[in-house]
Coordinates of C-alpha atoms in Angstrom, one line a residue:
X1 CA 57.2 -68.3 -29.5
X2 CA 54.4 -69.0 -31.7
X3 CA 56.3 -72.0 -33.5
X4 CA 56.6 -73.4 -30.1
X5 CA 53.4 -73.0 -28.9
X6 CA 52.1 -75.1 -31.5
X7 CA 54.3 -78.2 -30.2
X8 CA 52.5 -77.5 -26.9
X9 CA 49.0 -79.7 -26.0
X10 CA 46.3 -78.0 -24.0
X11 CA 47.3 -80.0 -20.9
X12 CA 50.3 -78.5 -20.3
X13 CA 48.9 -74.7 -19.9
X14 CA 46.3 -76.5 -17.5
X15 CA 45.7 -75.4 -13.8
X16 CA 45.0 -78.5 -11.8
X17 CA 42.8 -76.8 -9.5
X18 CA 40.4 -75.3 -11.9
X19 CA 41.2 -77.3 -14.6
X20 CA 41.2 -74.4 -16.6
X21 CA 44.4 -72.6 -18.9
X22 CA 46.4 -70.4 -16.4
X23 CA 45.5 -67.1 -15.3
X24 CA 48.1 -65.0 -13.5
X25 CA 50.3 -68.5 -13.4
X26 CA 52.8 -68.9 -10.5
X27 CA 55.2 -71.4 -9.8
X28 CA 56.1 -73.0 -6.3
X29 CA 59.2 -74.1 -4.9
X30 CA 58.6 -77.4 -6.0
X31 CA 58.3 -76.6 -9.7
X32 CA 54.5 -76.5 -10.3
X33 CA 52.4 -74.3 -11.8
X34 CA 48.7 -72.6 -10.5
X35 CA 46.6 -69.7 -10.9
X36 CA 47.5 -67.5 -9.0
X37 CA 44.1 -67.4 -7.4
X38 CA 43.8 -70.9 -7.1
X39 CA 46.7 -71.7 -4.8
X40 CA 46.5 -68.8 -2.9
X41 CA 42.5 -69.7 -2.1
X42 CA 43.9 -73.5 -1.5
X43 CA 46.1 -72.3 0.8
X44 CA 44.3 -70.2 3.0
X45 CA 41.5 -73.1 3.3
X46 CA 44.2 -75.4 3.8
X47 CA 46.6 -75.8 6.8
X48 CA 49.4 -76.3 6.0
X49 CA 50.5 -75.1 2.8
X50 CA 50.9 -78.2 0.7
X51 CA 51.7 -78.6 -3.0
X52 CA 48.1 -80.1 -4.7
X53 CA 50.6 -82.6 -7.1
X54 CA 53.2 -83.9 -5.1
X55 CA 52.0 -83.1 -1.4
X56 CA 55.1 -81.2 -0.5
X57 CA 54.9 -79.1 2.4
X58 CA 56.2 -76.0 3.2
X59 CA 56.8 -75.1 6.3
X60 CA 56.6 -71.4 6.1
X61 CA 54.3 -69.9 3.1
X62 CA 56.0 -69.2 0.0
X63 CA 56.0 -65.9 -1.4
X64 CA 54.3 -66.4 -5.5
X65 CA 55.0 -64.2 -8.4
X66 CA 53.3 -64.0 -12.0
X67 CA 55.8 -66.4 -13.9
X68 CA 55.5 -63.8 -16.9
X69 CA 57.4 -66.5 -19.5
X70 CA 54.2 -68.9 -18.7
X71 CA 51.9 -66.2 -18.6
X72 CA 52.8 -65.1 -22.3
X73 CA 52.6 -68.4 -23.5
X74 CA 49.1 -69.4 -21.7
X75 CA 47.6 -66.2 -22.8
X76 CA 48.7 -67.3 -26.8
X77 CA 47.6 -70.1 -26.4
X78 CA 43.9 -68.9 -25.2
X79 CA 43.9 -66.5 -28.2
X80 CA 45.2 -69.4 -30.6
X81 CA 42.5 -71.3 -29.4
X82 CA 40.0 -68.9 -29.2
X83 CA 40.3 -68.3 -33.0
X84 CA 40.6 -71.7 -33.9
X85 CA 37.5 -72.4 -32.1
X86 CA 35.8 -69.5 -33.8
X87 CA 37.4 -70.0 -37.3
X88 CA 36.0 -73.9 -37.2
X89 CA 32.8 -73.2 -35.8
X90 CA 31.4 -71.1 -38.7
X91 CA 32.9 -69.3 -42.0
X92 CA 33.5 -65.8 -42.3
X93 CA 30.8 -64.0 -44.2
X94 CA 29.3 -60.4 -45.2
X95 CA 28.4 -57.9 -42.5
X96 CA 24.7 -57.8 -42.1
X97 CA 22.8 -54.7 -41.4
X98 CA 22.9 -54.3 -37.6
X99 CA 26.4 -56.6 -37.1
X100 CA 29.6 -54.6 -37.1
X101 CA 31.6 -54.7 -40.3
X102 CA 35.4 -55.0 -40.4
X103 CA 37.1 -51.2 -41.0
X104 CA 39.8 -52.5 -43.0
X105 CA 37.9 -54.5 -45.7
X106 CA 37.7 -52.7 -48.6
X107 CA 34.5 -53.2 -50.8
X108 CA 32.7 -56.1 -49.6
X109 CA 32.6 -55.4 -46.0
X110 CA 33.1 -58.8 -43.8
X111 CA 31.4 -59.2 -40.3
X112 CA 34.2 -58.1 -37.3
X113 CA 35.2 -60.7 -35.1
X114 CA 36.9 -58.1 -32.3
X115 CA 37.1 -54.3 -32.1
X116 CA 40.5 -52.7 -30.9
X117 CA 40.3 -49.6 -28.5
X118 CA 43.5 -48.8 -29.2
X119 CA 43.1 -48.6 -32.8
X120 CA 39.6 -47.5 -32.3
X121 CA 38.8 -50.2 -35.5
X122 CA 37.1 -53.4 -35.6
X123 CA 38.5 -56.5 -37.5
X124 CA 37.2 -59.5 -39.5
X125 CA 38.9 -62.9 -39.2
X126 CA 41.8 -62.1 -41.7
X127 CA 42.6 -58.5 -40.4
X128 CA 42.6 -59.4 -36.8
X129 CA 45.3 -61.9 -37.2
X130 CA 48.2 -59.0 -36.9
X131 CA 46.7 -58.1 -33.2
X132 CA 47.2 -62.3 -32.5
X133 CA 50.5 -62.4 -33.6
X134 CA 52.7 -59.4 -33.5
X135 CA 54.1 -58.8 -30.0
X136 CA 53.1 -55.3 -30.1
X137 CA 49.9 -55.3 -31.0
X138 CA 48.8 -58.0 -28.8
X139 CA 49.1 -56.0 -25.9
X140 CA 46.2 -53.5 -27.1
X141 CA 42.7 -54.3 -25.2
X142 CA 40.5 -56.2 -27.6
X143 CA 36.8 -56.7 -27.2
X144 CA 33.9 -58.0 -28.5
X145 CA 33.0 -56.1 -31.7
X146 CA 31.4 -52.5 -31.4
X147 CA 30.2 -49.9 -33.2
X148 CA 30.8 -46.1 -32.7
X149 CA 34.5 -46.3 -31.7
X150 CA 35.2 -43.0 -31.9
X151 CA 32.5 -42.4 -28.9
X152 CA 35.2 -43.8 -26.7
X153 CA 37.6 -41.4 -27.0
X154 CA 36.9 -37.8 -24.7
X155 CA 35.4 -35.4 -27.3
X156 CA 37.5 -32.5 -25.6
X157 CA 41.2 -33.9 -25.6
X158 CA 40.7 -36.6 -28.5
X159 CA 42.1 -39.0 -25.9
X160 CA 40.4 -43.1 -25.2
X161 CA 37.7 -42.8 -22.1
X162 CA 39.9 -44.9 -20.0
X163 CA 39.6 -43.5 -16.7
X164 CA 36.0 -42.5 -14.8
X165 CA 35.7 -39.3 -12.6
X166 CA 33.8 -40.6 -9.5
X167 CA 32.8 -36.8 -8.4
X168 CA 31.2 -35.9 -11.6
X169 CA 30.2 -39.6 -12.6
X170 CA 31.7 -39.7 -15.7
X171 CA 34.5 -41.4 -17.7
X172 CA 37.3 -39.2 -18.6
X173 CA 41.0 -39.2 -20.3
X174 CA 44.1 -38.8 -18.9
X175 CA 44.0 -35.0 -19.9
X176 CA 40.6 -34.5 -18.3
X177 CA 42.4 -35.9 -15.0
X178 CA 45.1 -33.6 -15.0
X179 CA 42.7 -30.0 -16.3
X180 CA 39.1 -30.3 -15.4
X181 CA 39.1 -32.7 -13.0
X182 CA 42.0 -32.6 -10.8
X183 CA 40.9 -33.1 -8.0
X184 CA 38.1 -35.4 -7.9
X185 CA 37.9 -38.7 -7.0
X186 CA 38.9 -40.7 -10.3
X187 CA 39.6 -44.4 -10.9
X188 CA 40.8 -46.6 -13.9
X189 CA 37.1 -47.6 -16.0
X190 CA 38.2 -51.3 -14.8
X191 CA 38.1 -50.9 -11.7
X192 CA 34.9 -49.0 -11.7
X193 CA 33.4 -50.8 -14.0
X194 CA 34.3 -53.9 -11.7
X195 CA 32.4 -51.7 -8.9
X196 CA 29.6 -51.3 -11.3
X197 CA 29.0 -54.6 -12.1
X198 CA 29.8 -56.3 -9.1
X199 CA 26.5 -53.2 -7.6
X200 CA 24.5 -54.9 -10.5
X201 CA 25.0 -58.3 -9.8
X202 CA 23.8 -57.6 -6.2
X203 CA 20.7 -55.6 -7.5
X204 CA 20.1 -58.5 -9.7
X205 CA 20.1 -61.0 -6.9
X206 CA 18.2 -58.3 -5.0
X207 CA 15.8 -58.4 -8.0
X208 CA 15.9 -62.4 -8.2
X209 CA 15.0 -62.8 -4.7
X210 CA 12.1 -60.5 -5.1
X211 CA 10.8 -62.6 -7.9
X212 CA 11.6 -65.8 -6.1
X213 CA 9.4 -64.6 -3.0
X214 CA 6.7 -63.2 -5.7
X215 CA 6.6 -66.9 -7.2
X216 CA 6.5 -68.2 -3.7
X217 CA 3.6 -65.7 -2.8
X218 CA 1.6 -66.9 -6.3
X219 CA 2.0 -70.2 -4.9
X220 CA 1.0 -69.6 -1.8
X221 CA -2.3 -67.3 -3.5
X222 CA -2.9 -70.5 -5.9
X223 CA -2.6 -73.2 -2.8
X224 CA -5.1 -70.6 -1.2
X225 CA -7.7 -70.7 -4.1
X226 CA -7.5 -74.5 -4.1
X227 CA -8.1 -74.7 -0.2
X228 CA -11.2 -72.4 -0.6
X229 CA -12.5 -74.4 -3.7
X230 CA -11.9 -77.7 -1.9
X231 CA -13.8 -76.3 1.4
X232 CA -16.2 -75.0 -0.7
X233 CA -16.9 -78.1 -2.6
X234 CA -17.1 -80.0 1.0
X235 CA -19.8 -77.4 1.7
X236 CA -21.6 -77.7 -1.1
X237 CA -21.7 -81.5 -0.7
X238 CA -22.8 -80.9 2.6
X239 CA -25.7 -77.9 1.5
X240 CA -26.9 -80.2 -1.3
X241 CA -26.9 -83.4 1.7
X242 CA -29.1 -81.6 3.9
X243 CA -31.1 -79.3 1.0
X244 CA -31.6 -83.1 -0.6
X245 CA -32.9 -84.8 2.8
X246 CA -35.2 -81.9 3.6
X247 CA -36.8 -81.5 0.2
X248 CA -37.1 -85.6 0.4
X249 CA -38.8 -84.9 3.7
X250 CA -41.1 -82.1 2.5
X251 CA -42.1 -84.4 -0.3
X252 CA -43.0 -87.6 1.8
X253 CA -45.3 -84.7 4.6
X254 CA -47.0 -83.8 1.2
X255 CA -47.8 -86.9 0.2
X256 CA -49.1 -87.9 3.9
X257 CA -51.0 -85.1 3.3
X258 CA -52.7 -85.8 0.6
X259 CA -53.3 -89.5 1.4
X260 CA -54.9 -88.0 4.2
X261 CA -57.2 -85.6 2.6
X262 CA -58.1 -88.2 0.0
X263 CA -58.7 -91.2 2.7
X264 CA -61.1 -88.9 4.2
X265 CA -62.6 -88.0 0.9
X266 CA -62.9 -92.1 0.6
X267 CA -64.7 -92.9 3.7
X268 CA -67.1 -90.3 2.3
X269 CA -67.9 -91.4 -1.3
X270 CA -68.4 -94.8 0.4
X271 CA -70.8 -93.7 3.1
X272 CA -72.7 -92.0 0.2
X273 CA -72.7 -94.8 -1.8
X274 CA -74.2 -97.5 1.0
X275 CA -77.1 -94.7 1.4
X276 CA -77.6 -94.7 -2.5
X277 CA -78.0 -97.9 -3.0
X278 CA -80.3 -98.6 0.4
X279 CA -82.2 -95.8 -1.1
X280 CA -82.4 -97.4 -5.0
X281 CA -83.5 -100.8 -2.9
X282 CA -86.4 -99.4 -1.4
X283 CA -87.6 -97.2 -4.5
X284 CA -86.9 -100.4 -6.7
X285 CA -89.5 -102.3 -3.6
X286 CA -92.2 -99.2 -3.9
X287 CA -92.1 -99.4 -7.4
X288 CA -93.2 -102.8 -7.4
X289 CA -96.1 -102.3 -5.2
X290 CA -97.2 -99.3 -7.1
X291 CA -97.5 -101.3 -10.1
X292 CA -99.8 -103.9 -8.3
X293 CA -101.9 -101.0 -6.6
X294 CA -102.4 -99.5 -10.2
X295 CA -103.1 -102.6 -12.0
X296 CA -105.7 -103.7 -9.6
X297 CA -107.0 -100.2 -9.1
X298 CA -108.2 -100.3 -12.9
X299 CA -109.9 -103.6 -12.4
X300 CA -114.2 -103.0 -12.8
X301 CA -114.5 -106.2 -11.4
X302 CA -116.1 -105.3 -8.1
X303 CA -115.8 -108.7 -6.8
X304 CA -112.5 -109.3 -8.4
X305 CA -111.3 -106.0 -6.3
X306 CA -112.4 -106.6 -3.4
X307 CA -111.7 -110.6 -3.0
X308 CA -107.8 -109.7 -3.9
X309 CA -107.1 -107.0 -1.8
X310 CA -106.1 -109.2 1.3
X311 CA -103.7 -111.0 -0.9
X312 CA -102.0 -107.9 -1.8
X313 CA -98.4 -108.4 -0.2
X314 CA -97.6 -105.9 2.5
X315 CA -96.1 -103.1 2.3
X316 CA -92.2 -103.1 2.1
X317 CA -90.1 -102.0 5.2
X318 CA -88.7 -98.7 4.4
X319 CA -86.4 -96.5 6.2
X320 CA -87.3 -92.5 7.7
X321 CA -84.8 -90.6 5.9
X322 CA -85.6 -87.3 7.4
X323 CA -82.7 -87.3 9.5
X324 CA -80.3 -89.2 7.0
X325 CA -77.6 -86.8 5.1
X326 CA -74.2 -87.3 4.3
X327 CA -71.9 -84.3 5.8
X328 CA -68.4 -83.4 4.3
X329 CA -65.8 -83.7 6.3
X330 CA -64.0 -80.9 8.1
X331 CA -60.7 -80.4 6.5
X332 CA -60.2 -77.5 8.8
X333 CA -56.8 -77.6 10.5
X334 CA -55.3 -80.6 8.7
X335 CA -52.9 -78.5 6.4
X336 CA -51.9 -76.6 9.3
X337 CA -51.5 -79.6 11.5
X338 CA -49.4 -81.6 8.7
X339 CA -46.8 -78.4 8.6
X340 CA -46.8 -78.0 12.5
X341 CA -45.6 -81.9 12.4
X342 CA -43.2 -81.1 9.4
X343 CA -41.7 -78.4 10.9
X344 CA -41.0 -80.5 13.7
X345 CA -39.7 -83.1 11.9
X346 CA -37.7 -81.0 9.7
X347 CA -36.3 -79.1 12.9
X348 CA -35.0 -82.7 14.6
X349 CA -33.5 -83.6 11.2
X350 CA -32.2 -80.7 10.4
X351 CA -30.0 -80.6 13.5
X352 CA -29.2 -83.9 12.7
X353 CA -27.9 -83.3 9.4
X354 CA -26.1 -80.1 10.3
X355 CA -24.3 -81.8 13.0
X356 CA -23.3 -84.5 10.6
X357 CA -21.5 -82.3 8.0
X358 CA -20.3 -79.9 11.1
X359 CA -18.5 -83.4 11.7
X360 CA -17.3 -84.3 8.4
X361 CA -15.6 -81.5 7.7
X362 CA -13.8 -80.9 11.2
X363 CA -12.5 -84.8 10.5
X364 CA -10.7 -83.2 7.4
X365 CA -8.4 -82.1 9.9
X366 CA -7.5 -85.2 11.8
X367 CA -4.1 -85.5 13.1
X368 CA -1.5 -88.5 14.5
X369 CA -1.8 -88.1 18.0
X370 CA 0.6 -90.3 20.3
X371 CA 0.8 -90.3 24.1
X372 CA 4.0 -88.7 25.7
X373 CA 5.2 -91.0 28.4
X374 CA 7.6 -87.8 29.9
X375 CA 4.3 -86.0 31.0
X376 CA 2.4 -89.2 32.6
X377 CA 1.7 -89.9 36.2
X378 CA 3.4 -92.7 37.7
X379 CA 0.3 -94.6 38.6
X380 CA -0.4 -94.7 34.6
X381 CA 0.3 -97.5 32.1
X382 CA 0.6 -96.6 28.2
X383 CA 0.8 -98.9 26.0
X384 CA 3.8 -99.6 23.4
X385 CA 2.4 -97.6 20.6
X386 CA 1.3 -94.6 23.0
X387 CA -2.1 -94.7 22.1
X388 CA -3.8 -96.3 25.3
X389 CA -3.5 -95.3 28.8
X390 CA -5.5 -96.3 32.1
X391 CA -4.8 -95.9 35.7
X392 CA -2.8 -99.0 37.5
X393 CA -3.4 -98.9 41.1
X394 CA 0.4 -99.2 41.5
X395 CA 3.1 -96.1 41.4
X396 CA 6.2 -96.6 39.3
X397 CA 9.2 -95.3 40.5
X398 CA 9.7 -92.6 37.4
X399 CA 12.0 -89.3 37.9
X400 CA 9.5 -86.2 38.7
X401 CA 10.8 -84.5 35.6
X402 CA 9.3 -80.9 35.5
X403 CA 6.9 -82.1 32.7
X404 CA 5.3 -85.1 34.5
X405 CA 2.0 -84.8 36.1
X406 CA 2.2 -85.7 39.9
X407 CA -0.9 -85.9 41.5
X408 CA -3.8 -85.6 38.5
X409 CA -3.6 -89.1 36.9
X410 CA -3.3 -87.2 33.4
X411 CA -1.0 -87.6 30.4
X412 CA -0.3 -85.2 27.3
X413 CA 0.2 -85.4 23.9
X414 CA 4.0 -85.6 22.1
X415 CA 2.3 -83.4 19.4
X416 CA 1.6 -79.7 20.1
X417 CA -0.3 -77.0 17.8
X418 CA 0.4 -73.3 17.7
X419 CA -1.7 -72.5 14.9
X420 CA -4.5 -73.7 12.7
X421 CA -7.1 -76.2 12.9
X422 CA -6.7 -80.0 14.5
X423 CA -8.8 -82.6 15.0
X424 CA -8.4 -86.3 17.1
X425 CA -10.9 -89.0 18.5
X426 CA -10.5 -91.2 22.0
X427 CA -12.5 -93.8 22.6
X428 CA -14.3 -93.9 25.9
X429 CA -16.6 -97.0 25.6
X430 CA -16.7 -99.1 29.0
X431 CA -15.3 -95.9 31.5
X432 CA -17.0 -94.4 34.1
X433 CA -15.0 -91.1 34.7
X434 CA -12.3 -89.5 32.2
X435 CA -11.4 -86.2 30.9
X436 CA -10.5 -85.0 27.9
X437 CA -9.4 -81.6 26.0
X438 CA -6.6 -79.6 25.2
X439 CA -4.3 -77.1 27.6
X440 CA -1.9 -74.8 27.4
X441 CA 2.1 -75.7 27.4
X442 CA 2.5 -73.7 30.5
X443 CA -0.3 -75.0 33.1
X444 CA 0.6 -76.4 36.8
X445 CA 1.4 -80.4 36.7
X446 CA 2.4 -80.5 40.1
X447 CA -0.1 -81.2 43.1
X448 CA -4.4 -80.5 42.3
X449 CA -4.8 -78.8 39.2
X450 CA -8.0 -76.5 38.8
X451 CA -9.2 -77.3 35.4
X452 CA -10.7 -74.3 34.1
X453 CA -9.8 -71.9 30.8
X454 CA -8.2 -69.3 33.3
X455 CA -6.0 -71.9 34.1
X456 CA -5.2 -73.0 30.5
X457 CA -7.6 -76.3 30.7
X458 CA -10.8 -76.7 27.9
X459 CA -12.1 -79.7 28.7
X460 CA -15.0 -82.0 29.9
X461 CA -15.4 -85.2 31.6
X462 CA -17.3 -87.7 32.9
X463 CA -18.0 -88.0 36.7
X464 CA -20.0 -91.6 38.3
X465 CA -21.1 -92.9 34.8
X466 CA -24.3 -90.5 33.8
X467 CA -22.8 -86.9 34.9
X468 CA -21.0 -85.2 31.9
X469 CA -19.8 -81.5 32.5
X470 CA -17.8 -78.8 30.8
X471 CA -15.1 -78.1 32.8
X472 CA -15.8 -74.0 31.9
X473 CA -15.4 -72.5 35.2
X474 CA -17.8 -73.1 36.8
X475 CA -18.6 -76.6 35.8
X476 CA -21.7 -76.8 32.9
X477 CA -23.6 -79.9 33.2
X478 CA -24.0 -81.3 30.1
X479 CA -27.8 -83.3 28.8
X480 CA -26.4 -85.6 26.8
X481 CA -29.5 -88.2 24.4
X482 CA -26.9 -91.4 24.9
X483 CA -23.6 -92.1 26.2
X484 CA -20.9 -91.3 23.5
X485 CA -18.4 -94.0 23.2
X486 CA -16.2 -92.4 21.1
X487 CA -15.4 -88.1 21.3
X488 CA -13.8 -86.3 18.7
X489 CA -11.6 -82.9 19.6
X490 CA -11.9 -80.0 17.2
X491 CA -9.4 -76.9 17.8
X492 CA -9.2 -74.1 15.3
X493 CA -6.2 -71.8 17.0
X494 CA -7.1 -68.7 15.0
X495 CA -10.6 -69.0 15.9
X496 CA -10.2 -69.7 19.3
X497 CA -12.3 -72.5 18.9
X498 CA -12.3 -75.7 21.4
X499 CA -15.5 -78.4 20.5
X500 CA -16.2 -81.6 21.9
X501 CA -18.3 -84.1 19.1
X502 CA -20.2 -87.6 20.1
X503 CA -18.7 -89.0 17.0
X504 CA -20.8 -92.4 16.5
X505 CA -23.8 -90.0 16.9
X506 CA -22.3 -87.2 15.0
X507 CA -23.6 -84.9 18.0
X508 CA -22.5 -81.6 18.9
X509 CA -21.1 -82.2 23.1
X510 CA -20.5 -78.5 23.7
X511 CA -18.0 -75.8 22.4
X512 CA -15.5 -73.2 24.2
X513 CA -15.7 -70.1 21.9
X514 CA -13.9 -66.8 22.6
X515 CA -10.9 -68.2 23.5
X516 CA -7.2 -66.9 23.3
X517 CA -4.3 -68.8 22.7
X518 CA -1.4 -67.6 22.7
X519 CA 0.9 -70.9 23.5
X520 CA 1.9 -74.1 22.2
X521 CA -1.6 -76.8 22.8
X522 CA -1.2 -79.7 23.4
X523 CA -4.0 -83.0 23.4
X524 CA -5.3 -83.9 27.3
X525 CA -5.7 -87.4 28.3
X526 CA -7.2 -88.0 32.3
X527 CA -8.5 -91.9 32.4
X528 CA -9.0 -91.2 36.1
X529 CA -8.8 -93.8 38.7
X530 CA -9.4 -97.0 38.2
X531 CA -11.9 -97.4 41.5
X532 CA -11.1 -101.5 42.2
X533 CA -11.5 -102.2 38.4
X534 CA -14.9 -100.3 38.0
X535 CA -12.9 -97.7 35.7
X536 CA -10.1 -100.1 34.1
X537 CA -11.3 -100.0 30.5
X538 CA -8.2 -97.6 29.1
X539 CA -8.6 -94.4 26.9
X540 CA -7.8 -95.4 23.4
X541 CA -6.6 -92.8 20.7
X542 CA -8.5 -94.0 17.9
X543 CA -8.0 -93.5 14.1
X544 CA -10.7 -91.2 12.4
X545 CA -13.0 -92.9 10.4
X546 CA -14.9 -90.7 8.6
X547 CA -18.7 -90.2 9.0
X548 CA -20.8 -91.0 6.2

C-alpha cells in the first residue's frame, strides 16, 4: 500500500468541496468521492441532492458509508506528507533543554517529533518511522511531543487515562470505570475533551467580546476627551475674545482718563502762564520808571529838578491784582465718573460679546434641514430643493394624509432629533408674520392648533410687522433693538433647551428652559398667509455661516 501510494498525486486524495485530503471519505452512487461531512452539509443546504462533479441527481437520498480502502490510503498519505513536509523544512538536531528528547536514542539524545500514548514514548524523525509504516502501529494515537508520559497512565491500575469520570471530574482508566467509579457518569477523554474545548472556545469569544466592547468603550472615553478639549478650546477662544476686548476697553477708559486729567492740568499751566507774564510786563514797566524817579531824585540841581518833573512820562497802567489767583481745578468725581461710564460701556459690550460666542458655538451644531412636502398645507408652495416655502392663496388638491397640516398654513422638517444638540437658520427678511420653532412628533395637525409647550409647540413669531412674541403660554411679548432678518434655532434635547438667536446681530431672541422631551422633534416652519401679497416673501432655510 505504501508502494502505491507513492504513484498517487495529491489531487487524487482531494475533496472538491473543501479542497482538502479526505476525511471520513464516502463514495456516491455515481462513483465520487467527499468528506463525509462535506456532502452531507451540501446536501442538506441543497435541494435536491445532487452530485457537486457531474450534477447527477438522486431522487431519494443515498445512504453514505466510510469507504475504509480510501480512508487508509488518504490517512497515509496525510502522514507521508506530513513528514515529508517536516523532514524538508528543517534537519533533525539535539534535544535542547526544555524540548522533549526522543526515548529511544541512545547517547546523543535527538529532539522528538511525536509522542505515542500507547507506547507512552516520544520519537525523533528516524524512530518514528515504524509508527508511519507498520500497519500495526499506525493505529496507536500519536500527538504532538510531551513530556511526563507516564502521568497519563492511572497511578492506581497502571492503565492509559483514557476515559474521564464526569461525577468526580476526573480522568480515569478502564479499571477505575468498572471498581471505583461504577456508577458515575463517565465519557471517553475525546469526547469530553471535545465538550471542554468547545466550553472554552465560547468563554473565549465571551472573553473576546468583552474586550471588543472595552476597546469600543476606550474609544468612546478617547472621542469624549477630544469633544471636551475641542469645546474647551472653543471656550477658551471665546474667554480670551471677550477677556481681550474688555481689557482693550479698560485701556482706551484709562487713557480718556488721563487725557482728561492732564487737559485740565493744561488749561491751568496756561492760565498761570498769561498772568505771569502780564505780571513780568508791568514789573519790567515799574522798573523803568523807578529808575528815572531815582536818577532824578539824586539831581542837586534845584532848577534842573523841578523844570523836568513835568516831562517825566506818566505812570504805566497797571492792573489790581488783589482779586487775581489761579485756583486748581476740582478733580473731584472724575475718576468715579470715568468708571461709572466704563462700567456702562463694558456692561453693553459685554453682552455683546457674550452673545456673540453664545452664537458661535451653538452654530457648531448646525444641521441639513430640508422641508417635508407630506406634512405641508395645501395652500403652501415649497420649492424643488425643500428649502423655501410661502403661502399661495390657492389650495392644491393633496391627499389629507394623517401627517399633513390642514388648517395652520405650517410645514415640518424631514429630519427629526431625539437626542443631543441641533442647530438651523431661516431667513425672515421681507415677512410680516411667520413662526418658527420646533414640536413634538405627536402634536394635533388637524383644524386650529394651540401653540404652546403643553401642546408640544416652542416657538415664536411675528404678528403685523413690529409685534414679536414667544409663543410660551401665555404669549411673552418680545422687545426686540432691530428686526432680525435671519433666526437661528438652538435645541439641546438633554438639556431641555429651546433658543431663538437674531443671527446677523448675534442677539439672544429668548429661550425655553426646563423643558422635557421625551419624543422625536422635528424643525417648524409657519410662513403664514400671504395677506394680498403683503406677506409673499417665502421662509428660506439658509446655510450657516458662521459669525465672526
Amino acid at each position: 500500500m505504501s508502494a502505491a501510494s507513492c504513484l498517487l498525486t495529491e489531487d487524487q486524495f482531494l475533496c472538491s468541496i473543501c479542497l482538502d485530503v479526505f476525511t471520513n471519505p464516502v463514495s456516491t452512487p455515481c462513483g465520487h468521492n467527499f468528506c463525509k461531512t462535506c456532502i452531507t452539509e451540501h446536501w442538506n443546504i441543497n435541494v435536491p441532492c445532487q452530485c457537486p462533479n457531474c450534477k447527477k441527481v438522486f431522487n431519494t437520498r443515498p445512504e453514505l458509508r466510510v469507504n475504509t480502502f480510501i480512508s487508509e490510503m488518504a490517512a497515509q498519505f496525510r502522514q507521508s506528507a506530513q513528514q515529508k513536509a517536516s523532514s524538508s523544512s528543517s534537519e533533525q538536531h539535539v534535544a535542547k533543554p526544555g524540548e522533549v528528547p526522543c526515548d529511544v536514542c541512545t547517547g546523543t539524545k535527538l529532539k522528538a517529533l511525536k509522542s505515542c500514548l500507547v507506547c507512552l514514548a516520544s520519537y525523533c524523525e528516524t524512530h518514528l518511522e515504524p509508527h508511519l509504516t507498520m500497519s500495526g502501529l499506525k493505529r496507536h494515537q500519536m500527538i504532538d511531543p510531551v513530556e511526563n508520559l507516564e502521568g497519563r497512565m492511572c497511578t492506581k491500575h497502571d492503565k492509559l487515562l483514557e476515559l474521564f469520570c464526569k461525577t468526580d471530574q476526573t480522568c480515569v482508566c478502564m479499571l477505575c470505570t468498572v471498581l471505583d467509579h461504577k456508577t458515575h457518569d463517565v465519557v471517553p477523554l475525546k469526547e469530553e475533551y471535545e465538550d471542554k474545548k468547545a466550553e472554552l472556545g465560547k468563554t473565549e469569544a465571551e472573553t473576546q467580546q468583552l474586550i471588543h466592547k472595552r476597546r469600543l468603550k476606550i474609544q468612546e472615553i478617547k472621542r469624549s476627551v477630544e469633544l471636551s478639549k475641542e469645546d474647551a478650546d472653543r471656550e477658551i477662544a471665546g474667554g480670551v475674545q471677550v477677556f481681550t476686548a474688555l481689557k482693550e476697553s479698560v485701556e482706551r477708559s484709562q487713557a480718556e482718563l488721563i487725557d482728561t486729567l492732564r487737559e485740565k492740568q493744561r488749561k491751568t499751566e496756561k492760565q498761570a502762564e498769561g498772568f505771569i507774564q502780564e505780571l513780568e510786563q508791568e514789573i519790567s514797566e515799574l522798573k523803568k520808571r523807578s529808575s528815572e524817579l531815582e536818577q532824578l531824585s539824586r539831581s542837586e540841581d534845584h532848577l534842573h529838578l523841578l523844570q523836568s518833573l513835568p516831562s517825566l512820562n506818566a505812570a504805566p497802567p497797571t492792573k489790581d491784582w488783589t482779586e487775581v489767583s489761579v485756583r486748581p481745578p476740582s478733580y473731584e468725581g472724575t475718576v468715579v465718573r470715568a468708571v461709572n461710564q466704563l462700567e456702562e460701556t463694558l456692561s453693553k459690550q459685554m453682552k455683546k460679546l457674550l452673545a456673540e460666542v453664545e452664537l458661535k458655538r451653538v452654530q457648531q451644531y448646525a444641521v441639513d434641514v430640508t422641508l417635508d412636502p407630506d406634512t405641508a398645507n395645501p395652500y403652501l408652495i415649497l420649492s424643488d430643493d425643500g428649502k423655501r416655502v410661502h403661502d399661495s392663496d390657492v389650495k392644491k388638491n393633496l391627499p389629507d394624509n394623517p401627517d399633513r397640516f390642514s388648517y395652520c398654513t405650517s410645514v415640518l422638517a424631514k429630519q427629526s432629533f431625539s437626542s443631543g444638540r441641533f442647530y438651523y437658520e431661516v431667513q425672515v427678511k421681507g415677512k410680516t408674520d411667520w413662526d418658527l420653532g420646533v414640536v413634538r412628533e405627536s402634536v394635533n395637525r388637524k383644524g386650529k392648533i394651540t401653540a404652546n409647550p403643553q401642546d408640544g409647540y416652542w416657538m415664536i413669531c411675528l404678528r403685523n410687522e413690529i409685534e414679536y412674541e414667544a409663543l410660551a403660554g401665555p404669549a411673552v411679548c418680545l422687545s426686540l433693538k432691530s428686526q432680525p432678518e435671519t433666526v437661528g434655532v438652538f435645541v439641546d434635547y438633554e438639556e431641555g433647551l429651546v433658543s431663538f438667536y437674531d443671527a446677523d446681530a448675534a442677539a439672544l431672541i429668548y429661550s425655553f428652559t426646563g423643558c422635557c422631551f421625551t419624543e422625536k422633534l422635528y424643525p417648524y416652519f409657519g410662513p403664514s398667509l400671504n395677506y394680498g401679497g403683503k406677506n409673499s416673501a417665502p421662509l428660506i432655510i439658509s446655510p450657516v455661516s458662521h459669525s465672526e
